[in-house]
C-alpha positions as semicolon CSV with decimal commas, in nm:
position;residue;x (nm);y (nm);z (nm)
1;X;10,720;7,820;9,019
2;X;10,960;8,109;8,957
3;X;11,233;7,882;8,819
4;X;11,001;7,698;8,582
5;X;11,024;7,751;8,209
6;X;10,718;7,899;8,033
7;X;10,638;7,549;7,903
8;X;10,661;7,398;8,251
9;X;10,430;7,671;8,384
10;X;10,178;7,593;8,108
11;X;10,187;7,220;8,190
12;X;10,137;7,298;8,560
13;X;9,844;7,527;8,473
14;X;9,671;7,253;8,271
15;X;9,716;7,012;8,563
16;X;9,571;7,265;8,809
17;X;9,191;7,224;8,835
18;X;9,162;7,592;8,936
19;X;9,290;7,711;8,596
20;X;9,005;7,874;8,398
21;X;8,890;7,693;8,082
22;X;8,983;7,986;7,856
23;X;9,342;7,977;7,988
24;X;9,359;7,601;7,925
25;X;9,242;7,649;7,566
26;X;9,495;7,929;7,518
27;X;9,768;7,685;7,627
28;X;9,629;7,418;7,391
29;X;9,668;7,661;7,101
30;X;10,043;7,670;7,171
31;X;10,095;7,292;7,186
32;X;10,280;7,280;6,852
33;X;10,533;7,536;6,976
34;X;10,648;7,311;7,260
35;X;10,971;7,108;7,231
36;X;10,887;6,743;7,150
37;X;10,961;6,608;7,499
38;X;10,747;6,873;7,668
39;X;10,477;6,841;7,399
40;X;10,417;6,483;7,517
41;X;10,402;6,595;7,878
42;X;10,150;6,866;7,788
43;X;9,944;6,622;7,581
44;X;9,936;6,384;7,879
45;X;9,816;6,669;8,102
46;X;9,531;6,740;7,856
47;X;9,441;6,372;7,842
48;X;9,423;6,355;8,222
49;X;9,212;6,672;8,227
50;X;8,962;6,546;7,968
51;X;8,935;6,173;8,049
52;X;8,708;6,203;8,355
53;X;8,452;6,402;8,151
54;X;8,294;6,210;7,859
55;X;8,174;6,540;7,710
56;X;8,541;6,631;7,662
57;X;8,684;6,309;7,520
58;X;8,425;6,073;7,368
59;X;8,343;6,119;7,000
60;X;7,966;6,095;7,028
61;X;7,953;6,313;7,340
62;X;8,181;6,606;7,253
63;X;8,175;6,870;6,981
64;X;8,356;6,813;6,653
65;X;8,604;7,087;6,746
66;X;8,677;6,918;7,081
67;X;8,710;6,578;6,910
68;X;8,982;6,721;6,684
69;X;9,170;6,834;6,996
70;X;9,134;6,486;7,148
71;X;9,265;6,328;6,826
72;X;9,562;6,570;6,821
73;X;9,651;6,485;7,182
74;X;9,625;6,111;7,107
75;X;9,850;6,152;6,802
76;X;10,115;6,330;7,009
77;X;10,099;6,050;7,265
78;X;10,118;5,786;6,990
79;X;9,771;5,653;7,074
80;X;9,589;5,735;6,757
């Protein structure tokens, strides 16, 4: 992990189930600062994190704030 860029470390942290939720949201707040290629990789990591939990990714089951995050991730991935 020592030779990873800060962006690569953030992506790895989002993929790690042991990463605390507040750290994941801190990383999400930096998504627009990522280079385009890594932004897609980070968005995919968020999608994989949220998909198993309907309260994190389905419009009628998550908060309006969370739904905006889901829509942003989908837009980056070209899905929405």
